[in-house]
Amino acid sequence: MLNSIINLSKELIKIPSISPLDLGCQEILAQKLKKIGFIIENIKINRTSNLWAYKGHGKTLTFVGHTDVVPAGNIKKWKIHPFQPIVINDYLFGRGSADMKGSISAMICATENFLKKYNFHKGRISFLLTSDEESRACDGTKKIVQILKKRKEKINYCLVGEPTSNKILGDCIKNGRRGSLSAVITIYGIQGHIAYPNLAENPIHKSIVFIKKLINLELDRGNDYFKPSCLQIFFISSGKLNITNMIPDSIKIGLNIRYTPEIKKKNIVLKIEEMLKKNSLKNKISWFFSGDPFLTSSGKLLQVTKSSIQKILKISPYLSTSGGTSDGRFFPLLKSEIIELGPVNKTIHKINECVKVQDLYLLSKIYENILKKLFL
Ligand SMILES: [Zn+2]
């Protein structure tokens, strides 16, 4: 089993599927799934490839993953070629080894093994794989979940293979993620000669009080699972560095809010728009929404994931909602129970990305055990 996981991982890593391109990874996986009785559906949306595959009937577990990777960065800094995977000292090196071609291979091999032993299981096993998770995430899981919703498909359990482990495999399960909302605010002043400020209105000066209020804005206090919502400014721009005698006519401020289920997106919008009004700032604001928060505080999938980790690894995982967004955010639409479990995330998106060979094997054992606990 170990060999088949590593061979499949290598086969996938060899394909430089920089997001949103798949370049044939999903075809390799589809062939494997077809062989064990899965019904395959390829759904291409613009440049994004998506694979929806299923087998069985009844309550559904969906393995969720992405075949795209982030670029390699400076290839000269890698100790191996990022797309020529190799095992060195029990670590498999290559772009995507940890995020997340390794866990996809572990999922496939877990399913093959499970079906070899228990072909007459209860329930339905399915896979939803996309190739745009690392880029805009607009033509992938998001759209497929909408299609499934229209077809009245049900996904009871959604298991995302993102690299959630921190120090050692299985130490951390993600049972939720914060929502993410961005805004670009333009605050207008009146352009003029810098020596005659009385004839102009300096938008930089005017917005400083507002920016301070933004930084100190308390949106909520979090809860047992989430730290308080957090606002960060990521961009400020006004004027021109080489024009020293002009008061500019506007300032642009970019901000992002990572928010908890304790506050609604529309209330964040209201709060910030009210602040602009109160400070009498003439403005234009554009909002960019990338995902609502989700939380699985209890349920069967959470319970069997925890007990499978305990059984295979002899450790008790802790629950976390930290980190960026993931494709898990799209499944609340199908009212699924969402859990994320994958390899150690220490080297993801970095030079020399790698994963412990043994971890992929153990991860596959955990996935298989989850299948057993749900469907036997
Ligand atoms: Zn990932």
Coordinates of C-alpha atoms and ligand atoms in Angstrom, one line a residue:
M1 CA 0.0 0.0 0.0
L2 CA 2.9 2.4 0.9
N3 CA 4.4 1.9 -2.6
S4 CA 1.1 2.6 -4.4
I5 CA 0.6 5.8 -2.4
I6 CA 4.1 7.0 -3.2
N7 CA 4.0 6.0 -6.8
L8 CA 0.7 7.7 -7.3
S9 CA 1.9 10.8 -5.5
K10 CA 5.0 10.9 -7.7
E11 CA 3.0 10.5 -10.9
L12 CA 0.9 13.5 -9.9
I13 CA 3.8 15.7 -8.8
K14 CA 5.6 15.1 -12.1
I15 CA 2.7 17.1 -13.7
P16 CA 3.4 20.8 -13.2
S17 CA -0.3 21.6 -12.7
I18 CA 0.1 25.3 -11.7
S19 CA -3.2 26.6 -10.6
P20 CA -5.8 26.7 -12.3
L21 CA -4.4 24.0 -14.7
D22 CA -4.8 20.3 -14.1
L23 CA -2.8 19.1 -17.1
G24 CA -4.1 15.5 -16.8
C25 CA -3.8 14.8 -13.0
Q26 CA -7.5 14.2 -12.7
E27 CA -7.5 11.8 -15.7
I28 CA -5.0 9.5 -13.8
L29 CA -7.2 9.6 -10.7
A30 CA -10.4 9.0 -12.8
Q31 CA -8.9 5.9 -14.4
K32 CA -8.1 4.5 -10.9
L33 CA -11.6 5.3 -9.6
K34 CA -13.2 3.8 -12.7
K35 CA -11.4 0.6 -12.1
I36 CA -13.0 0.2 -8.7
G37 CA -16.5 1.0 -9.9
F38 CA -16.9 4.7 -9.6
I39 CA -19.1 6.7 -11.9
I40 CA -17.0 9.6 -13.3
E41 CA -18.1 13.1 -14.3
N42 CA -15.6 15.6 -15.6
I43 CA -16.8 19.2 -15.4
K44 CA -14.6 21.7 -17.1
I45 CA -15.4 25.4 -16.4
N46 CA -13.2 27.9 -18.3
R47 CA -9.6 26.7 -17.6
T48 CA -10.5 24.8 -14.4
S49 CA -10.9 21.0 -14.5
N50 CA -13.3 19.4 -11.9
L51 CA -13.9 15.7 -11.2
W52 CA -17.0 14.5 -9.5
A53 CA -16.9 10.7 -8.9
Y54 CA -19.2 8.5 -6.8
K55 CA -20.0 4.9 -5.9
G56 CA -22.7 3.4 -3.8
H57 CA -26.0 4.7 -2.4
G58 CA -27.2 6.5 0.7
K59 CA -25.4 8.6 3.1
T60 CA -22.5 10.2 1.3
L61 CA -18.9 10.9 2.3
T62 CA -17.0 13.2 -0.1
F63 CA -13.3 13.3 -0.2
V64 CA -12.4 16.9 -1.2
G65 CA -9.1 18.0 -2.8
H66 CA -7.3 19.9 -5.4
T67 CA -4.9 18.8 -8.1
D68 CA -3.4 22.3 -8.7
V69 CA -0.3 23.6 -7.0
V70 CA 1.3 27.0 -6.4
P71 CA 4.3 27.9 -8.6
A72 CA 7.7 26.4 -7.6
G73 CA 9.3 29.8 -7.0
N74 CA 13.0 30.0 -7.7
I75 CA 13.8 26.5 -9.0
K76 CA 17.6 27.1 -8.4
K77 CA 16.9 27.3 -4.6
W78 CA 15.3 23.8 -4.6
K79 CA 17.6 20.9 -3.7
I80 CA 15.7 18.7 -6.2
H81 CA 13.7 19.7 -9.3
P82 CA 10.2 20.6 -7.9
F83 CA 8.5 18.5 -10.6
Q84 CA 10.8 15.5 -10.5
P85 CA 9.7 13.9 -7.2
I86 CA 12.2 11.9 -5.2
V87 CA 12.3 10.3 -1.8
I88 CA 15.3 11.4 0.3
N89 CA 15.7 10.1 3.9
D90 CA 12.0 9.0 4.1
Y91 CA 10.7 12.3 2.9
L92 CA 9.0 12.7 -0.5
F93 CA 10.1 16.0 -2.1
G94 CA 8.3 17.9 -4.8
R95 CA 5.8 20.7 -5.4
G96 CA 2.4 19.5 -4.2
S97 CA 3.8 16.6 -2.1
A98 CA 2.2 18.1 1.1
D99 CA -0.4 20.4 -0.5
M100 CA -2.1 18.2 -1.6
K101 CA -1.2 15.5 -4.1
G102 CA 0.1 13.3 -1.3
S103 CA -3.2 13.4 0.6
I104 CA -5.2 12.8 -2.6
S105 CA -3.1 9.7 -3.2
A106 CA -3.7 8.6 0.4
M107 CA -7.5 9.1 -0.2
I108 CA -7.5 7.0 -3.4
C109 CA -5.5 4.2 -1.9
A110 CA -7.6 4.2 1.2
T111 CA -10.7 3.8 -0.9
E112 CA -9.2 1.1 -3.1
N113 CA -8.2 -0.9 0.0
F114 CA -11.6 -0.4 1.7
L115 CA -13.4 -1.6 -1.4
K116 CA -11.1 -4.6 -1.9
K117 CA -12.2 -5.8 1.6
Y118 CA -15.8 -4.5 1.8
N119 CA -17.3 -4.2 -1.6
F120 CA -20.8 -4.5 -0.1
H121 CA -20.6 -1.5 2.2
K122 CA -23.4 0.9 3.2
G123 CA -23.4 4.5 2.0
R124 CA -21.9 6.3 -1.0
I125 CA -18.2 7.3 -1.3
S126 CA -17.5 10.3 -3.6
F127 CA -14.6 12.5 -4.7
L128 CA -14.8 16.2 -5.6
L129 CA -11.5 17.3 -7.0
T130 CA -10.7 20.7 -8.6
S131 CA -7.8 22.6 -10.1
D132 CA -8.4 26.1 -9.0
E133 CA -8.1 26.0 -5.2
E134 CA -4.8 27.8 -5.2
S135 CA -5.9 30.6 -7.5
R136 CA -9.3 32.3 -7.7
A137 CA -11.4 29.4 -6.5
C138 CA -14.3 30.5 -8.6
D139 CA -14.7 27.8 -11.3
G140 CA -14.0 24.9 -9.0
T141 CA -15.5 23.5 -5.9
K142 CA -17.8 26.5 -5.5
K143 CA -19.5 26.0 -8.9
I144 CA -19.6 22.2 -8.5
V145 CA -21.3 22.5 -5.1
Q146 CA -23.9 24.8 -6.7
I147 CA -24.5 22.3 -9.5
L148 CA -24.9 19.5 -6.9
K149 CA -27.3 21.6 -5.0
K150 CA -29.4 22.1 -8.1
R151 CA -29.5 18.4 -8.6
K152 CA -30.7 18.0 -5.0
E153 CA -27.6 15.9 -4.2
K154 CA -26.8 15.4 -0.6
I155 CA -23.3 15.3 0.9
N156 CA -23.5 14.3 4.6
Y157 CA -19.8 14.2 5.4
C158 CA -17.2 16.3 3.7
L159 CA -13.6 15.3 4.4
V160 CA -11.0 17.8 3.0
G161 CA -7.4 16.6 2.7
E162 CA -5.7 20.0 3.2
P163 CA -2.5 19.8 5.3
T164 CA -3.9 20.6 8.7
S165 CA -1.3 18.8 10.9
N166 CA 1.2 21.2 12.6
K167 CA 4.1 19.4 14.3
I168 CA 3.2 15.8 13.8
L169 CA 0.7 14.0 11.7
G170 CA -2.8 14.1 13.1
D171 CA -2.1 16.5 15.9
C172 CA -4.7 19.0 14.5
I173 CA -8.1 18.7 12.8
K174 CA -9.7 21.7 11.3
N175 CA -13.4 21.8 12.2
G176 CA -14.1 25.3 10.9
R177 CA -12.6 28.2 9.2
R178 CA -13.1 32.0 9.5
G179 CA -14.9 33.9 6.8
S180 CA -13.0 36.3 4.6
L181 CA -14.2 39.7 3.3
S182 CA -12.1 42.4 1.6
A183 CA -12.8 46.0 0.7
V184 CA -11.1 48.8 -1.2
I185 CA -12.1 52.2 0.1
T186 CA -11.3 55.4 -1.9
I187 CA -11.5 58.5 0.3
Y188 CA -11.8 61.8 -1.7
G189 CA -10.3 65.2 -0.8
I190 CA -9.6 68.2 -3.0
Q191 CA -6.3 68.4 -5.0
G192 CA -4.3 71.5 -4.6
H193 CA -0.9 73.2 -4.2
I194 CA 0.8 72.0 -1.0
A195 CA 1.7 75.6 -0.1
Y196 CA -2.0 76.5 0.0
P197 CA -3.6 73.8 2.1
N198 CA -6.5 76.2 2.9
L199 CA -7.5 75.9 -0.8
A200 CA -7.4 72.1 -0.8
E201 CA -8.5 69.2 1.3
N202 CA -5.9 66.6 2.2
P203 CA -7.4 63.1 1.9
I204 CA -4.4 61.5 3.7
H205 CA -4.9 63.8 6.8
K206 CA -8.6 63.3 6.7
S207 CA -8.5 59.5 6.7
I208 CA -5.9 59.0 9.4
V209 CA -8.5 59.2 12.2
F210 CA -10.7 56.8 10.3
I211 CA -7.8 54.4 9.8
K212 CA -7.0 54.4 13.5
K213 CA -10.7 53.6 14.3
L214 CA -10.6 50.8 11.7
I215 CA -7.5 49.3 13.4
N216 CA -9.2 49.4 16.8
L217 CA -12.6 48.2 15.6
E218 CA -14.0 45.4 17.7
L219 CA -16.3 43.2 15.6
D220 CA -16.9 40.4 18.1
R221 CA -15.2 38.6 20.9
G222 CA -15.0 35.2 19.2
N223 CA -16.3 32.1 20.9
D224 CA -15.1 28.7 22.2
Y225 CA -13.9 27.8 18.7
F226 CA -12.9 31.1 17.1
K227 CA -10.6 33.9 18.1
P228 CA -12.2 37.3 17.7
S229 CA -12.7 38.6 14.1
C230 CA -9.7 40.5 12.9
L231 CA -9.3 43.4 10.5
Q232 CA -6.0 44.0 8.7
I233 CA -5.1 46.8 6.3
F234 CA -3.1 45.4 3.4
F235 CA -2.8 48.4 1.1
I236 CA -2.6 52.2 1.3
S237 CA -1.8 54.5 -1.6
S238 CA -2.1 58.2 -2.3
G239 CA -0.2 60.8 -4.2
K240 CA 3.1 60.4 -6.1
L241 CA 6.5 60.0 -4.4
N242 CA 8.2 62.4 -6.9
I243 CA 5.6 65.1 -6.8
T244 CA 6.3 67.0 -3.6
N245 CA 4.2 70.1 -4.1
M246 CA 0.8 68.6 -4.6
I247 CA -1.9 67.6 -2.2
P248 CA -3.5 64.5 -3.8
D249 CA -7.2 64.2 -4.5
S250 CA -7.8 60.8 -3.0
I251 CA -6.4 57.9 -1.0
K252 CA -7.1 54.2 -1.5
I253 CA -7.2 51.8 1.5
G254 CA -7.4 48.0 1.1
L255 CA -8.5 45.9 4.0
N256 CA -9.4 42.3 4.8
I257 CA -11.5 41.0 7.6
R258 CA -11.3 37.4 8.8
Y259 CA -14.5 36.9 10.7
T260 CA -16.2 34.4 13.0
P261 CA -19.8 33.1 12.9
E262 CA -20.4 35.6 15.7
I263 CA -20.9 38.4 13.2
K264 CA -22.8 38.5 9.9
K265 CA -21.1 39.7 6.8
K266 CA -23.8 42.4 6.3
N267 CA -23.2 43.8 9.8
I268 CA -19.5 44.2 9.1
V269 CA -20.4 46.1 5.9
L270 CA -22.9 48.3 7.8
K271 CA -20.4 49.0 10.6
I272 CA -17.7 50.2 8.3
E273 CA -20.0 52.2 6.0
E274 CA -21.4 53.9 9.1
M275 CA -17.9 54.8 10.3
L276 CA -17.2 56.5 7.0
K277 CA -20.4 58.4 7.3
K278 CA -19.8 59.5 10.9
N279 CA -16.4 60.8 9.9
S280 CA -18.0 62.7 7.0
L281 CA -15.6 61.1 4.5
K282 CA -16.6 61.3 0.9
N283 CA -15.9 57.8 -0.4
K284 CA -16.4 55.0 -2.7
I285 CA -16.2 51.4 -1.4
S286 CA -16.0 48.1 -3.2
W287 CA -16.5 44.9 -1.4
F288 CA -15.0 41.5 -2.3
F289 CA -16.4 38.5 -0.6
S290 CA -14.6 35.2 -0.6
G291 CA -16.4 32.9 1.9
D292 CA -18.5 32.7 5.0
P293 CA -17.2 31.0 8.1
F294 CA -18.2 27.5 9.0
L295 CA -18.0 25.3 12.1
T296 CA -18.6 21.7 12.8
S297 CA -18.8 21.6 16.6
S298 CA -20.1 18.1 16.8
G299 CA -21.3 15.2 14.7
K300 CA -20.5 11.7 13.4
L301 CA -17.6 12.6 11.0
L302 CA -15.9 14.6 13.7
Q303 CA -16.3 11.8 16.2
V304 CA -15.0 9.1 13.8
T305 CA -12.1 11.2 12.6
K306 CA -11.0 11.7 16.2
S307 CA -11.3 8.1 17.1
S308 CA -9.5 6.9 13.9
I309 CA -6.6 9.2 14.7
Q310 CA -6.5 7.8 18.2
K311 CA -6.6 4.2 16.9
I312 CA -3.9 4.6 14.2
L313 CA -1.6 7.2 15.8
K314 CA -2.3 6.8 19.5
I315 CA -2.7 10.6 19.9
S316 CA -5.6 12.9 20.6
P317 CA -6.0 15.6 18.0
Y318 CA -7.0 19.2 19.0
L319 CA -9.6 21.1 17.0
S320 CA -8.7 24.4 15.3
T321 CA -10.4 27.0 13.1
S322 CA -7.2 28.9 12.4
G323 CA -5.5 29.5 9.0
G324 CA -6.7 30.8 5.7
T325 CA -9.8 29.8 3.9
S326 CA -10.2 26.4 2.2
D327 CA -12.7 24.8 -0.2
G328 CA -14.5 23.5 2.8
R329 CA -16.2 26.9 2.9
F330 CA -18.4 26.0 0.0
F331 CA -20.1 23.0 1.6
P332 CA -22.4 24.7 4.1
L333 CA -24.6 25.2 1.0
L334 CA -25.2 21.4 1.0
K335 CA -25.5 21.4 4.9
S336 CA -22.6 19.0 5.1
E337 CA -20.6 18.2 8.2
I338 CA -17.1 19.5 7.2
I339 CA -13.8 18.2 8.6
E340 CA -10.3 18.8 7.3
L341 CA -7.4 16.4 8.0
G342 CA -4.2 16.1 6.1
P343 CA -0.4 16.0 6.4
V344 CA 2.0 18.3 8.2
N345 CA 1.9 21.8 6.8
K346 CA 5.4 23.0 7.6
T347 CA 6.7 23.2 4.1
I348 CA 3.6 24.0 2.1
H349 CA 4.0 26.6 -0.7
K350 CA 7.7 26.7 0.2
I351 CA 11.0 25.8 -1.5
N352 CA 11.7 22.1 -0.9
E353 CA 8.1 21.2 -0.1
C354 CA 8.1 17.7 1.3
V355 CA 6.1 15.1 3.2
K356 CA 7.1 12.2 5.4
V357 CA 6.5 9.0 3.4
Q358 CA 5.3 7.2 6.5
D359 CA 2.8 10.0 7.2
L360 CA 1.1 9.4 3.8
Y361 CA 0.7 5.7 4.7
L362 CA -0.7 6.4 8.1
L363 CA -3.0 9.1 6.7
S364 CA -4.3 6.6 4.3
K365 CA -4.9 4.2 7.2
I366 CA -6.9 6.9 9.0
Y367 CA -9.0 7.7 5.9
E368 CA -9.7 4.0 5.5
N369 CA -10.7 3.7 9.1
I370 CA -13.1 6.6 8.7
L371 CA -14.7 4.8 5.8
K372 CA -15.1 1.7 8.0
K373 CA -16.6 3.5 10.9
L374 CA -19.1 5.3 8.6
F375 CA -20.1 2.6 6.2
L376 CA -19.7 -0.9 7.8
Ligands
ZN1 ZN -4.1 23.0 -0.5

